Coordinates of C-alpha atoms in Angstrom, one line a residue:
M370 CA -40.1 -38.8 39.4
R371 CA -38.6 -42.0 38.3
H372 CA -38.5 -42.8 34.7
C373 CA -39.7 -46.1 32.9
I374 CA -37.5 -46.5 29.6
N375 CA -37.9 -50.1 29.5
C376 CA -40.0 -49.3 26.6
C377 CA -37.3 -47.6 25.0
I378 CA -33.9 -49.4 25.5
H379 CA -34.9 -52.1 28.4
L380 CA -32.9 -50.2 30.7
L381 CA -35.0 -51.1 34.0
P382 CA -36.8 -54.3 35.2
N383 CA -40.5 -55.0 34.8
D384 CA -41.4 -53.9 38.4
L385 CA -40.7 -50.2 37.0
H386 CA -42.6 -50.9 33.7
R387 CA -46.1 -50.0 35.4
Q388 CA -45.1 -46.7 36.3
C389 CA -44.7 -45.7 32.7
F390 CA -47.1 -43.5 31.7
R391 CA -46.9 -45.0 28.1
C392 CA -47.8 -48.3 29.3
R393 CA -50.6 -47.4 32.0
G394 CA -54.2 -48.8 31.4
P395 CA -56.3 -52.0 32.0
D396 CA -55.5 -53.5 28.9
H397 CA -51.7 -53.6 29.0
N398 CA -49.9 -56.7 28.4
N399 CA -46.0 -57.0 28.6
Q400 CA -45.7 -60.0 26.5
K401 CA -48.1 -58.6 23.6
C402 CA -47.1 -54.9 23.6
P403 CA -45.0 -54.3 20.7
V404 CA -43.0 -51.5 22.4
C405 CA -42.0 -53.7 25.6
R406 CA -41.1 -56.6 23.3
G407 CA -38.6 -54.3 21.2
E408 CA -40.2 -54.3 18.1
N409 CA -40.9 -50.7 17.8
K410 CA -38.8 -48.1 19.9
I411 CA -40.5 -44.9 21.0
P412 CA -38.6 -41.9 22.3
L413 CA -38.4 -40.9 26.0
Y414 CA -41.2 -39.0 27.3
T415 CA -41.4 -37.0 30.7
D416 CA -44.1 -34.5 31.5
S417 CA -45.4 -35.3 28.1
K418 CA -43.1 -33.8 26.3
Q419 CA -40.1 -35.3 23.9
M420 CA -36.7 -35.7 25.2
K421 CA -33.6 -35.4 22.7
W422 CA -31.5 -38.7 22.6
L423 CA -28.7 -37.1 24.3
A424 CA -31.3 -36.7 27.1
V425 CA -30.8 -40.5 27.9
L426 CA -27.5 -39.7 29.3
E427 CA -28.9 -37.7 32.1
V428 CA -31.2 -40.5 33.3
R429 CA -29.6 -42.1 36.9
T430 CA -30.8 -45.3 38.2
D431 CA -30.2 -47.2 41.5
H432 CA -30.6 -50.5 39.3
C433 CA -27.3 -51.1 37.7
E434 CA -26.9 -54.6 39.3
S435 CA -30.1 -55.3 37.2
W436 CA -29.0 -54.6 33.8
N437 CA -28.3 -57.6 31.6
G438 CA -25.4 -58.2 29.4
F439 CA -27.2 -56.6 26.3
F440 CA -27.6 -53.2 28.0
C441 CA -24.1 -53.4 29.3
L442 CA -22.8 -53.9 25.6
R443 CA -24.5 -51.0 24.8
K444 CA -23.4 -49.0 27.4
G445 CA -19.8 -49.8 26.5
K446 CA -20.2 -48.8 22.9
L447 CA -21.8 -45.7 23.9
C448 CA -19.3 -44.7 26.2
S449 CA -16.8 -45.4 23.6
L450 CA -18.2 -43.2 21.3
M451 CA -18.4 -40.5 23.7
F452 CA -14.9 -41.0 24.7
G453 CA -14.0 -40.8 21.1
L454 CA -15.8 -37.5 20.6
I455 CA -14.1 -36.1 23.8
I456 CA -10.6 -37.2 22.2
M457 CA -11.4 -35.5 18.8
T458 CA -12.5 -32.2 20.4
L459 CA -9.6 -31.7 22.3
V460 CA -7.3 -32.6 19.4
M461 CA -9.3 -29.9 17.1
V462 CA -8.8 -27.3 19.9
S463 CA -5.2 -28.1 20.3
Y464 CA -4.8 -28.0 16.6
I465 CA -6.5 -24.5 16.2
L466 CA -4.9 -23.1 19.0
T467 CA -1.4 -24.0 18.2
G468 CA -1.9 -23.3 14.5
A469 CA -3.4 -19.7 15.1
K470 CA -0.2 -19.1 17.0
H471 CA 2.3 -20.2 14.5
G472 CA 0.3 -19.3 11.3
L473 CA -0.1 -23.1 10.4
L474 CA -3.8 -23.2 9.5
L475 CA -5.1 -23.5 6.1
I476 CA -7.0 -20.0 6.5
P477 CA -8.8 -18.8 3.3
S478 CA -8.4 -14.9 2.8
P479 CA -11.2 -13.2 3.3
F480 CA -11.0 -11.3 0.1
H481 CA -11.1 -12.2 -3.4
Y482 CA -10.8 -9.3 -6.0
G483 CA -14.0 -8.6 -7.8
A484 CA -15.2 -5.4 -9.2
F485 CA -13.5 -2.1 -8.6
A486 CA -14.5 0.6 -6.5
S487 CA -16.5 3.4 -8.3
N488 CA -18.0 4.9 -5.2
P489 CA -16.4 8.0 -4.2
S490 CA -17.5 7.3 -0.6
L491 CA -15.3 4.6 -0.2
M492 CA -12.4 5.9 2.0
D493 CA -8.9 4.5 2.7
N494 CA -9.4 4.3 6.2
E495 CA -12.4 1.5 5.8
S496 CA -12.1 -1.7 7.7
L497 CA -11.9 -4.8 5.3
S498 CA -15.2 -5.9 6.6
D499 CA -16.7 -2.5 4.7
M500 CA -15.1 -3.5 1.5
K501 CA -17.4 -6.8 1.0
D502 CA -19.1 -5.0 -2.0
Y503 CA -15.9 -5.0 -3.7
Y504 CA -14.4 -8.2 -3.1
Q505 CA -15.7 -11.9 -3.2
P506 CA -14.9 -14.7 -0.9
S507 CA -11.5 -16.4 -2.4
K508 CA -12.1 -19.3 -4.6
M509 CA -8.8 -21.0 -3.2
N510 CA -7.3 -21.3 -0.1
I511 CA -3.7 -20.3 0.9
S512 CA -1.6 -22.3 3.1
Y513 CA 0.5 -20.0 5.4
V514 CA 2.8 -23.1 6.2
K515 CA 6.2 -22.1 5.0
D516 CA 5.5 -24.5 2.1
Y517 CA 7.3 -23.0 -1.3
P518 CA 5.5 -25.2 -3.8
G519 CA 2.1 -24.3 -2.5
I520 CA 2.6 -20.6 -3.0
K521 CA 4.6 -21.1 -6.2
L522 CA 1.3 -22.3 -7.8
I523 CA -0.4 -18.9 -6.9
I524 CA 3.1 -17.1 -8.5
D525 CA 2.6 -19.1 -11.5
T526 CA -0.8 -18.0 -12.1
I527 CA 0.3 -14.5 -11.8
T528 CA 3.1 -15.0 -14.1
S529 CA 1.0 -16.4 -16.6
K530 CA -1.1 -13.0 -16.6
I531 CA 1.6 -10.6 -17.1
E532 CA 1.3 -8.6 -20.4
F533 CA 3.0 -5.2 -20.5
I534 CA 1.1 -3.3 -22.9
T535 CA 1.5 0.4 -23.8
R536 CA -0.8 2.6 -22.7
Q537 CA -2.4 5.3 -24.6
R538 CA -1.6 8.8 -23.8
P539 CA -4.2 11.5 -23.6
D540 CA -3.7 14.6 -25.3
L541 CA -3.5 18.0 -24.3
E542 CA -6.8 19.3 -24.1
E543 CA -8.4 16.2 -22.2
L544 CA -5.7 17.3 -19.5
R545 CA -7.0 21.0 -19.5
K546 CA -10.6 19.9 -18.9
Q547 CA -9.6 17.8 -15.9
E548 CA -7.6 20.5 -14.6
P549 CA -8.5 23.8 -15.6
H550 CA -7.3 25.9 -12.3
M551 CA -3.8 24.0 -12.7
F552 CA -3.4 25.4 -16.4
S553 CA -4.3 28.9 -15.4
V554 CA -1.6 29.4 -12.9
I555 CA 1.5 27.7 -14.8
P556 CA 2.6 29.4 -18.0
N557 CA 3.3 27.6 -21.3
K558 CA 6.7 29.7 -21.3
F559 CA 9.6 30.2 -18.6
L560 CA 11.9 32.6 -18.5
P561 CA 14.9 32.3 -21.0
N562 CA 17.8 33.3 -18.6
S563 CA 17.2 31.0 -16.1
K564 CA 17.9 27.2 -16.2
N565 CA 15.3 26.5 -13.9
P566 CA 11.5 26.8 -15.0
C567 CA 10.6 30.2 -13.7
W568 CA 8.3 33.1 -14.4
Y569 CA 6.8 36.2 -12.8
E570 CA 3.5 36.1 -11.2
E571 CA 1.5 39.6 -10.5
Y572 CA 1.0 39.7 -7.0
H573 CA -2.3 41.0 -6.0
G574 CA -2.4 41.1 -2.2
N575 CA -1.8 44.2 -0.2
T576 CA 1.3 44.7 2.1
T577 CA -0.6 44.1 5.6
A578 CA -1.8 40.7 4.2
D579 CA -0.3 37.2 5.1
P580 CA 0.9 35.7 1.9
Y581 CA 0.9 32.3 3.4
A582 CA -2.2 32.8 5.6
T583 CA -4.4 30.1 3.4
N584 CA -1.3 27.6 2.6
S585 CA -2.6 24.1 3.4
Y586 CA 0.9 22.9 4.0
A587 CA 1.2 25.3 6.9
L588 CA -2.3 25.0 8.4
Y589 CA -2.1 21.2 8.5
S590 CA 1.5 20.6 10.0
K591 CA 3.2 22.3 12.8
R592 CA 6.7 21.3 11.6
F593 CA 6.4 23.5 8.9
R594 CA 5.1 26.5 10.5
I595 CA 8.7 27.7 11.2
I596 CA 9.4 27.5 7.7
F597 CA 6.5 29.6 6.7
D598 CA 7.1 32.2 9.5
Y599 CA 10.7 32.7 8.2
L600 CA 8.9 33.4 4.6
R601 CA 6.5 35.8 6.0
K602 CA 8.9 38.0 7.4
V603 CA 11.2 37.9 4.0
F604 CA 8.5 38.0 1.5
W605 CA 8.1 41.6 1.0
N606 CA 12.0 42.3 0.3
H607 CA 11.5 39.8 -2.7
L608 CA 8.8 41.5 -4.5
Y609 CA 9.5 42.8 -7.8
H610 CA 8.3 46.2 -8.5
Y611 CA 7.4 47.3 -12.2
K612 CA 5.0 49.9 -13.5
D613 CA 3.2 50.4 -10.2
K614 CA 2.7 46.6 -10.1
H615 CA 4.3 43.8 -7.7
Y616 CA 5.5 40.7 -9.0
R617 CA 6.7 37.7 -7.3
L618 CA 9.0 35.5 -9.0
R619 CA 7.4 31.7 -9.1
C620 CA 9.5 28.3 -10.0
L621 CA 8.7 24.5 -10.5
P622 CA 11.3 22.1 -10.1
H623 CA 13.9 21.7 -12.4
F624 CA 14.2 18.0 -11.5
Y625 CA 12.4 15.4 -9.5
I626 CA 13.5 12.5 -7.5
I627 CA 10.7 10.3 -8.1
G628 CA 11.0 6.8 -6.3
Q629 CA 11.0 4.4 -5.2
P630 CA 10.5 4.1 -1.4
K631 CA 13.3 2.4 1.0
C632 CA 15.7 2.7 -2.0
G633 CA 18.0 5.5 -1.0
T634 CA 15.9 8.7 -2.0
T635 CA 16.4 10.5 1.3
D636 CA 20.2 9.5 1.2
L637 CA 20.5 10.7 -2.6
Y638 CA 18.6 14.2 -1.4
D639 CA 20.9 14.9 1.4
R640 CA 23.7 14.6 -0.4
L641 CA 22.3 16.5 -3.5
R642 CA 21.6 19.8 -1.6
L643 CA 24.8 19.9 -0.6
H644 CA 26.1 21.0 -4.1
P645 CA 26.2 24.8 -4.3
D646 CA 24.4 25.0 -7.6
V647 CA 21.0 23.0 -6.3
R648 CA 18.1 23.9 -4.0
F649 CA 15.0 21.7 -2.9
S650 CA 11.7 22.7 -2.2
A651 CA 11.2 23.8 1.6
I652 CA 9.8 20.2 2.2
K653 CA 11.7 17.1 1.4
E654 CA 8.3 15.1 0.3
P655 CA 5.3 17.6 -0.8
H656 CA 3.5 14.6 -2.1
W657 CA 1.6 17.1 -4.0
W658 CA 1.2 15.6 -7.4
T659 CA 0.1 12.3 -5.8
R660 CA -1.7 12.9 -2.7
K661 CA -2.4 16.7 -1.6
R662 CA -3.7 18.0 -4.6
F663 CA -6.7 15.6 -4.0
G664 CA -6.9 16.3 -0.6
I665 CA -5.1 13.6 1.1
I666 CA -2.8 13.9 4.0
R667 CA -3.0 10.4 5.3
L668 CA -4.6 7.6 3.0
R669 CA -6.1 6.2 6.4
D670 CA -7.8 9.7 7.1
G671 CA -9.8 9.9 4.1
F672 CA -10.0 13.2 2.1
H673 CA -9.5 16.9 2.9
D674 CA -9.9 20.1 1.2
R675 CA -7.7 19.7 -2.0
Y676 CA -4.3 21.9 -1.8
P677 CA -4.4 24.1 -5.0
V678 CA -1.4 24.4 -6.9
E679 CA -0.2 27.8 -5.5
D680 CA 0.4 26.0 -2.2
Y681 CA 2.7 23.7 -4.0
L682 CA 4.5 26.8 -5.7
D683 CA 4.9 28.5 -2.2
L684 CA 7.4 25.7 -1.2
F685 CA 9.5 26.9 -3.9
D686 CA 10.1 30.7 -2.8
L687 CA 13.4 30.4 -0.6
A688 CA 14.9 28.8 -3.6
A689 CA 13.0 31.5 -5.7
H690 CA 14.4 34.2 -3.8
Q691 CA 18.1 33.0 -4.4
I692 CA 17.3 32.7 -8.2
Q693 CA 15.9 36.3 -8.2
S694 CA 18.7 37.4 -6.8
V695 CA 21.0 36.1 -9.4
L696 CA 18.6 37.1 -12.2
Q697 CA 18.9 41.0 -11.0
S698 CA 22.7 40.8 -10.3
D699 CA 24.7 42.7 -12.8
A700 CA 26.3 39.4 -14.2
V701 CA 23.0 38.4 -15.8
K702 CA 21.6 41.7 -16.8
E703 CA 24.6 43.3 -18.6
H704 CA 26.8 40.2 -19.6
G705 CA 23.8 38.0 -20.8
K706 CA 25.1 35.3 -18.1
R707 CA 22.4 32.6 -17.1
N708 CA 21.2 31.5 -13.9
N709 CA 22.3 28.2 -13.0
I710 CA 20.8 27.5 -9.7
I711 CA 18.5 24.6 -10.0
I712 CA 15.5 23.3 -7.9
G713 CA 14.6 19.6 -7.2
E714 CA 11.7 17.9 -5.7
A715 CA 11.9 14.6 -3.8
S716 CA 8.7 12.8 -3.0
A717 CA 9.1 9.1 -3.2
S718 CA 5.5 8.4 -4.3
T719 CA 5.5 10.3 -7.8
M720 CA 6.5 7.2 -9.7
W721 CA 3.9 5.0 -8.5
D722 CA 1.2 6.2 -6.4
N723 CA -1.8 6.9 -8.6
N724 CA -4.4 5.7 -6.1
A725 CA -6.4 9.0 -5.9
W726 CA -7.7 8.8 -9.6
I727 CA -10.7 6.6 -9.2
F728 CA -12.4 9.2 -6.7
F729 CA -11.6 12.2 -9.2
Y730 CA -11.4 10.9 -13.1
D731 CA -14.1 9.3 -14.9
N732 CA -13.3 5.3 -15.3
S733 CA -11.8 4.3 -18.3
T734 CA -12.2 1.0 -19.8
E735 CA -11.1 -2.2 -17.9
G736 CA -10.4 -0.3 -14.8
E737 CA -7.0 1.4 -15.9
P738 CA -6.6 5.3 -15.1
P739 CA -7.0 7.6 -17.6
F740 CA -4.6 10.2 -16.4
L741 CA -1.3 9.7 -14.6
I742 CA 0.7 12.0 -12.8
Q743 CA 3.7 12.0 -15.6
D744 CA 0.7 13.3 -18.1
F745 CA 0.1 16.7 -15.7
I746 CA 3.9 17.2 -15.4
H747 CA 4.8 16.6 -18.5
A748 CA 2.1 18.9 -19.9
F749 CA 3.8 21.9 -17.8
Q750 CA 7.4 20.7 -18.2
P751 CA 8.1 18.6 -21.0
N752 CA 11.7 19.1 -20.5
A753 CA 12.0 18.0 -16.8
K754 CA 14.6 15.4 -15.6
L755 CA 13.8 12.7 -13.5
I756 CA 15.6 10.6 -11.0
I757 CA 14.9 7.0 -10.2
M758 CA 16.8 4.9 -7.2
L759 CA 16.1 1.4 -7.0
R760 CA 17.0 -1.5 -5.2
D761 CA 16.5 -5.5 -5.1
P762 CA 12.7 -5.4 -4.8
V763 CA 12.7 -8.6 -2.6
E764 CA 14.8 -6.5 0.2
R765 CA 12.8 -3.2 -0.5
L766 CA 9.8 -5.0 0.6
Y767 CA 11.2 -6.0 3.8
S768 CA 12.5 -2.8 4.7
D769 CA 9.0 -1.0 3.5
Y770 CA 7.7 -3.8 6.2
L771 CA 9.8 -3.1 9.0
Y772 CA 9.5 0.6 8.6
F773 CA 5.9 1.1 8.2
A774 CA 4.7 -2.1 10.7
S775 CA 3.8 -0.6 14.2
A776 CA 3.7 -3.6 16.0
N777 CA 4.3 -7.5 16.3
K778 CA 6.9 -7.2 13.5
S779 CA 8.8 -10.6 12.9
A780 CA 10.2 -12.3 9.8
E781 CA 7.1 -15.0 10.5
D782 CA 4.2 -12.2 10.4
F783 CA 6.0 -10.5 7.2
H784 CA 5.7 -14.3 5.4
E785 CA 2.0 -14.4 6.3
K786 CA 1.6 -10.7 4.9
V787 CA 3.5 -12.0 1.8
A788 CA 1.5 -14.9 1.6
E789 CA -2.0 -13.1 2.0
S790 CA -1.1 -10.2 -0.4
L791 CA 0.0 -12.7 -3.3
Q792 CA -3.4 -14.0 -3.2
L793 CA -5.1 -10.9 -3.5
F794 CA -2.9 -9.9 -6.1
E795 CA -3.8 -13.3 -7.8
G796 CA -7.3 -12.5 -7.5
C797 CA -6.9 -9.2 -9.3
V798 CA -5.1 -10.3 -12.5
L799 CA -7.5 -13.2 -13.1
D800 CA -10.1 -10.6 -14.2
F801 CA -8.3 -7.2 -14.7
S802 CA -5.3 -6.2 -16.5
L803 CA -1.8 -5.7 -14.9
R804 CA -1.8 -1.9 -14.7
A805 CA -5.5 -1.8 -13.8
C806 CA -4.3 -4.0 -10.6
V807 CA -1.3 -1.8 -10.0
Y808 CA -3.1 1.3 -9.9
N809 CA -6.1 0.4 -8.0
N810 CA -6.6 1.9 -4.6
T811 CA -8.9 -0.8 -3.4
L812 CA -6.5 -3.6 -3.8
N813 CA -3.2 -1.7 -2.8
N814 CA -5.0 -0.7 0.6
A815 CA -6.1 -4.7 1.1
M816 CA -2.9 -5.9 0.8
P817 CA -0.8 -6.0 3.6
V818 CA 2.3 -5.6 2.4
R819 CA 3.2 -3.2 -0.6
L820 CA 4.0 -5.4 -3.2
Q821 CA 3.0 -3.4 -6.0
V822 CA 5.9 -0.9 -5.5
G823 CA 8.6 -3.3 -6.2
L824 CA 7.1 -3.7 -10.0
Y825 CA 9.4 -1.3 -11.2
V826 CA 9.4 -1.8 -14.8
V827 CA 5.4 -1.4 -15.2
Y828 CA 5.7 2.4 -13.8
L829 CA 8.8 3.0 -15.7
L830 CA 7.1 1.9 -18.9
D831 CA 4.2 4.1 -18.3
W832 CA 6.6 7.2 -17.7
L833 CA 8.5 6.3 -21.0
T834 CA 5.4 6.8 -22.8
V835 CA 5.6 10.5 -22.1
F836 CA 9.3 11.2 -21.4
N837 CA 12.2 10.5 -23.5
K838 CA 14.5 8.2 -22.2
D839 CA 17.1 10.3 -21.7
Q840 CA 15.5 12.5 -19.4
I841 CA 15.4 9.6 -17.1
L842 CA 18.2 8.6 -14.9
V843 CA 18.0 5.2 -13.6
L844 CA 20.2 4.2 -10.5
R845 CA 20.8 0.9 -8.0
L846 CA 21.2 1.5 -4.3
E847 CA 23.6 -1.6 -4.3
D848 CA 25.7 0.8 -6.6
H849 CA 25.2 3.7 -4.8
A850 CA 26.3 2.1 -1.5
S851 CA 29.5 0.3 -2.8
N852 CA 30.5 3.5 -5.0
M853 CA 28.8 6.5 -3.9
R854 CA 31.2 8.7 -5.5
Y855 CA 30.6 7.0 -9.0
T856 CA 26.7 7.5 -8.5
M857 CA 26.8 11.2 -7.6
H858 CA 29.4 12.1 -10.6
M859 CA 26.5 10.6 -12.6
V860 CA 23.8 12.5 -11.3
F861 CA 25.9 15.4 -11.5
Q862 CA 26.6 15.0 -15.1
F863 CA 22.7 14.3 -15.5
L864 CA 21.7 17.6 -14.5
D865 CA 24.4 19.5 -16.1
L866 CA 26.0 20.7 -12.7
G867 CA 29.2 22.7 -12.5
P868 CA 32.6 21.0 -11.2
L869 CA 33.2 20.9 -7.7
S870 CA 36.4 21.6 -5.6
E871 CA 37.9 18.7 -4.0
K872 CA 36.7 19.9 -0.6
Q873 CA 33.1 20.4 -1.7
E874 CA 33.2 16.7 -3.4
A875 CA 34.7 15.0 -0.3
L876 CA 31.7 16.8 1.7
I877 CA 29.1 15.4 -0.4
T878 CA 30.5 11.7 -1.0
K879 CA 31.9 11.0 2.4
S880 CA 29.1 12.2 4.9
P881 CA 27.4 9.4 6.6
A882 CA 24.3 7.6 5.1
S883 CA 20.7 8.7 5.7
N884 CA 17.7 6.8 6.6
T885 CA 19.2 3.7 7.4
R886 CA 17.8 0.6 9.3
R887 CA 16.5 1.6 12.6
P888 CA 18.6 -0.7 15.6
E889 CA 15.0 -2.2 16.9
D890 CA 14.5 -3.3 13.0
R891 CA 17.8 -5.1 12.5
S892 CA 17.7 -7.2 15.6
L893 CA 14.7 -8.9 13.9
G894 CA 17.2 -10.8 11.2
P895 CA 16.5 -11.3 7.9
M896 CA 13.6 -12.4 6.2
L897 CA 12.9 -16.5 6.1
P898 CA 14.7 -18.1 3.3
T899 CA 11.3 -19.7 2.3
T900 CA 9.9 -16.1 1.7
K901 CA 12.8 -14.5 0.1
A902 CA 12.5 -17.6 -2.6
I903 CA 8.9 -16.6 -3.0
L904 CA 9.5 -12.9 -3.5
R905 CA 12.2 -14.1 -6.1
D906 CA 10.1 -16.0 -8.0
F907 CA 7.4 -13.3 -8.0
Y908 CA 9.7 -10.3 -9.1
R909 CA 11.5 -12.3 -11.4
P910 CA 9.6 -11.7 -14.6
F911 CA 9.4 -8.0 -13.9
N912 CA 13.1 -7.7 -13.3
T913 CA 13.7 -9.5 -16.2
K914 CA 11.7 -6.8 -18.5
L915 CA 13.2 -4.0 -16.7
A916 CA 17.0 -5.2 -17.4
Q917 CA 16.0 -5.3 -21.0
V918 CA 14.4 -1.7 -21.1
L919 CA 17.4 -0.2 -19.9
F920 CA 19.9 -2.9 -21.3
D921 CA 21.4 -3.7 -17.9
D922 CA 21.8 -7.2 -16.2
A923 CA 22.2 -5.7 -13.0
F924 CA 18.8 -4.9 -12.7
L925 CA 17.9 -8.8 -12.3
W926 CA 19.6 -8.6 -8.7
K927 CA 20.9 -12.3 -9.2
R928 CA 23.7 -11.5 -6.9
T929 CA 21.9 -9.9 -3.9

C-alpha cells in the first residue's frame, strides 16, 4: 500500500492525497483542510495504527523528483542529525571498549560500606552481589586512571578519620564464659622444671585405640597424615605410668611468631628450627587461634566443625616427647636441672586475623570485637613471648598480591585493586571506628587486596593492651636481609637461648633465604610509581605512629 504523508509533512504531490484515508470524503477540500494547509500536523497512520516518528524513515517513494525545496531542506537536517547520532554512538562504543581494557573508565565501586554483618549465615564464599544487604551504592566514583591527585582525596579522608583509641581489655571471667572447654583442658600452672609451658594430663584411652583418630588436622589434610602415622607408632612409648594410671605430657608453645604474612616469617622459622634447643609444631602454620578453632579451613569455603583445643595440642606431641625425655633424665631428677628445650609456633595470621569473631561472639558497641586472639593467649600464658617480623607495608602489599592472585596479574591490575580497596576502606571509616573496620570480616573479604594487614600499629597497640612491651620483639625484614647474623642474635637473646658453636651459627645464618618471590612474579616487574606514591600516603600516618611506639624511625620506611 502506498501511504499519503502530505497531511503530515507535505512529502508527496496532491495526486496521492486523494488516496489518504484521513482526507477521503465528499466534503474534503484541499484548500480548506487545515491539515493539508500545514496548520495542524497529524501523525502518520497505517492500517488504523499510529506509527512512531522513526517510522517515517522507513517510507519509500518513487517521487523524489517532485520534492520541493522546503522538504529537501528538512531532509538535509534529518540526515545530518542521524549522521551525528551514528558518529556519537561509535565514539562512545570505542571509549567504552578501550577504557574497559586499560582501566580508564570512571567506574563506581558497587559497594559503599554500610551496616556491619551480624548474620552468621553470611559465609566468606558469598559473591559480592550477595552482600547487597550489607553495602550501599557508593556516593563517590573513583577513577582508575593513574591519577594521584584524585585518589589522594580519598586518602586524605581516611587520614582525617584515624584515631588510635585504647581498647578495653575483657576480664578473665568473660573469657571463661566464651570458651569453657578450652579453660577446662589447659591448666593455670605448668611444670616448674621446664622452661616451656607443659603439664601432665591423664590419658583415658585404651591401648588399642587410635589416639589421633578424631584429630581434625589429620582428617582434613593428606599432607599431615604422614606426621600422624609416625606419632601413632611412638605414642605408647611416651606415656608416663603412675599409680596404675597413664599420663601424657602436654605442651603449649613458649613463643609465637605472630606476623606478618609476606614479611619473612618463613625464613625466620626455617632458621630458628635449626637451633638445638628449639622445636616447632608438627605443622608450620596451624592457624588454630585465628581460624581452626572456629571451624575455618579456607575462608572461601565457609565453616566446618570447630577444631577442639586437643587437636591443637596434638601438634606439639613430637616436641613434648623430647622434653619428656629430658625431664626423666638423671640430670633433671637428681641435680635439679631444668629442661631448656622450647617450642615455637609460627602462624602468620595470629597478629591480625580476628575476622571470625562476629560469627561467634556477641556484637559490641560500634562494631568492635569484644574479644581478640591475644586475650585468650594471655589468659593461659601470661609469660608467652611474641616475635613480629615486619617490612615496608607498601612492598608487603605488592608481594601479597603477587603471591595470592591467581590470574591476570599485572602492575595495572594491582593499581586498580588498590584504588577499589581504598574506596571501600574510606566508606567504612566514614561511619565506624578504625578498629571496627580493621577487624571486620565483610569489609576485609570485599577488598581486592589486603590493605588492612599493613596497618601494623593498630594490631601492635591491641597486643600491648595485654602483653608487656618486653615480651614482644619487633624486627624488620630489611634489617634481616642485610644483616642476618645480627637479627638472629637478637632473637636468640630474646628467647634466652644458649650459645652456639661457630659451625651451628654458620648453618643458621648462611643458609639460603626461604620463600622468596617466584620467578614468574619477578618477571612482572615493580608496581607503578603512581601506585607506590598512593600507598606511601595511605600508610604514612600508621608508620609514623609505629615509629613512635617503638622509638625507632627505621619503621617509617623512608629509604625503601
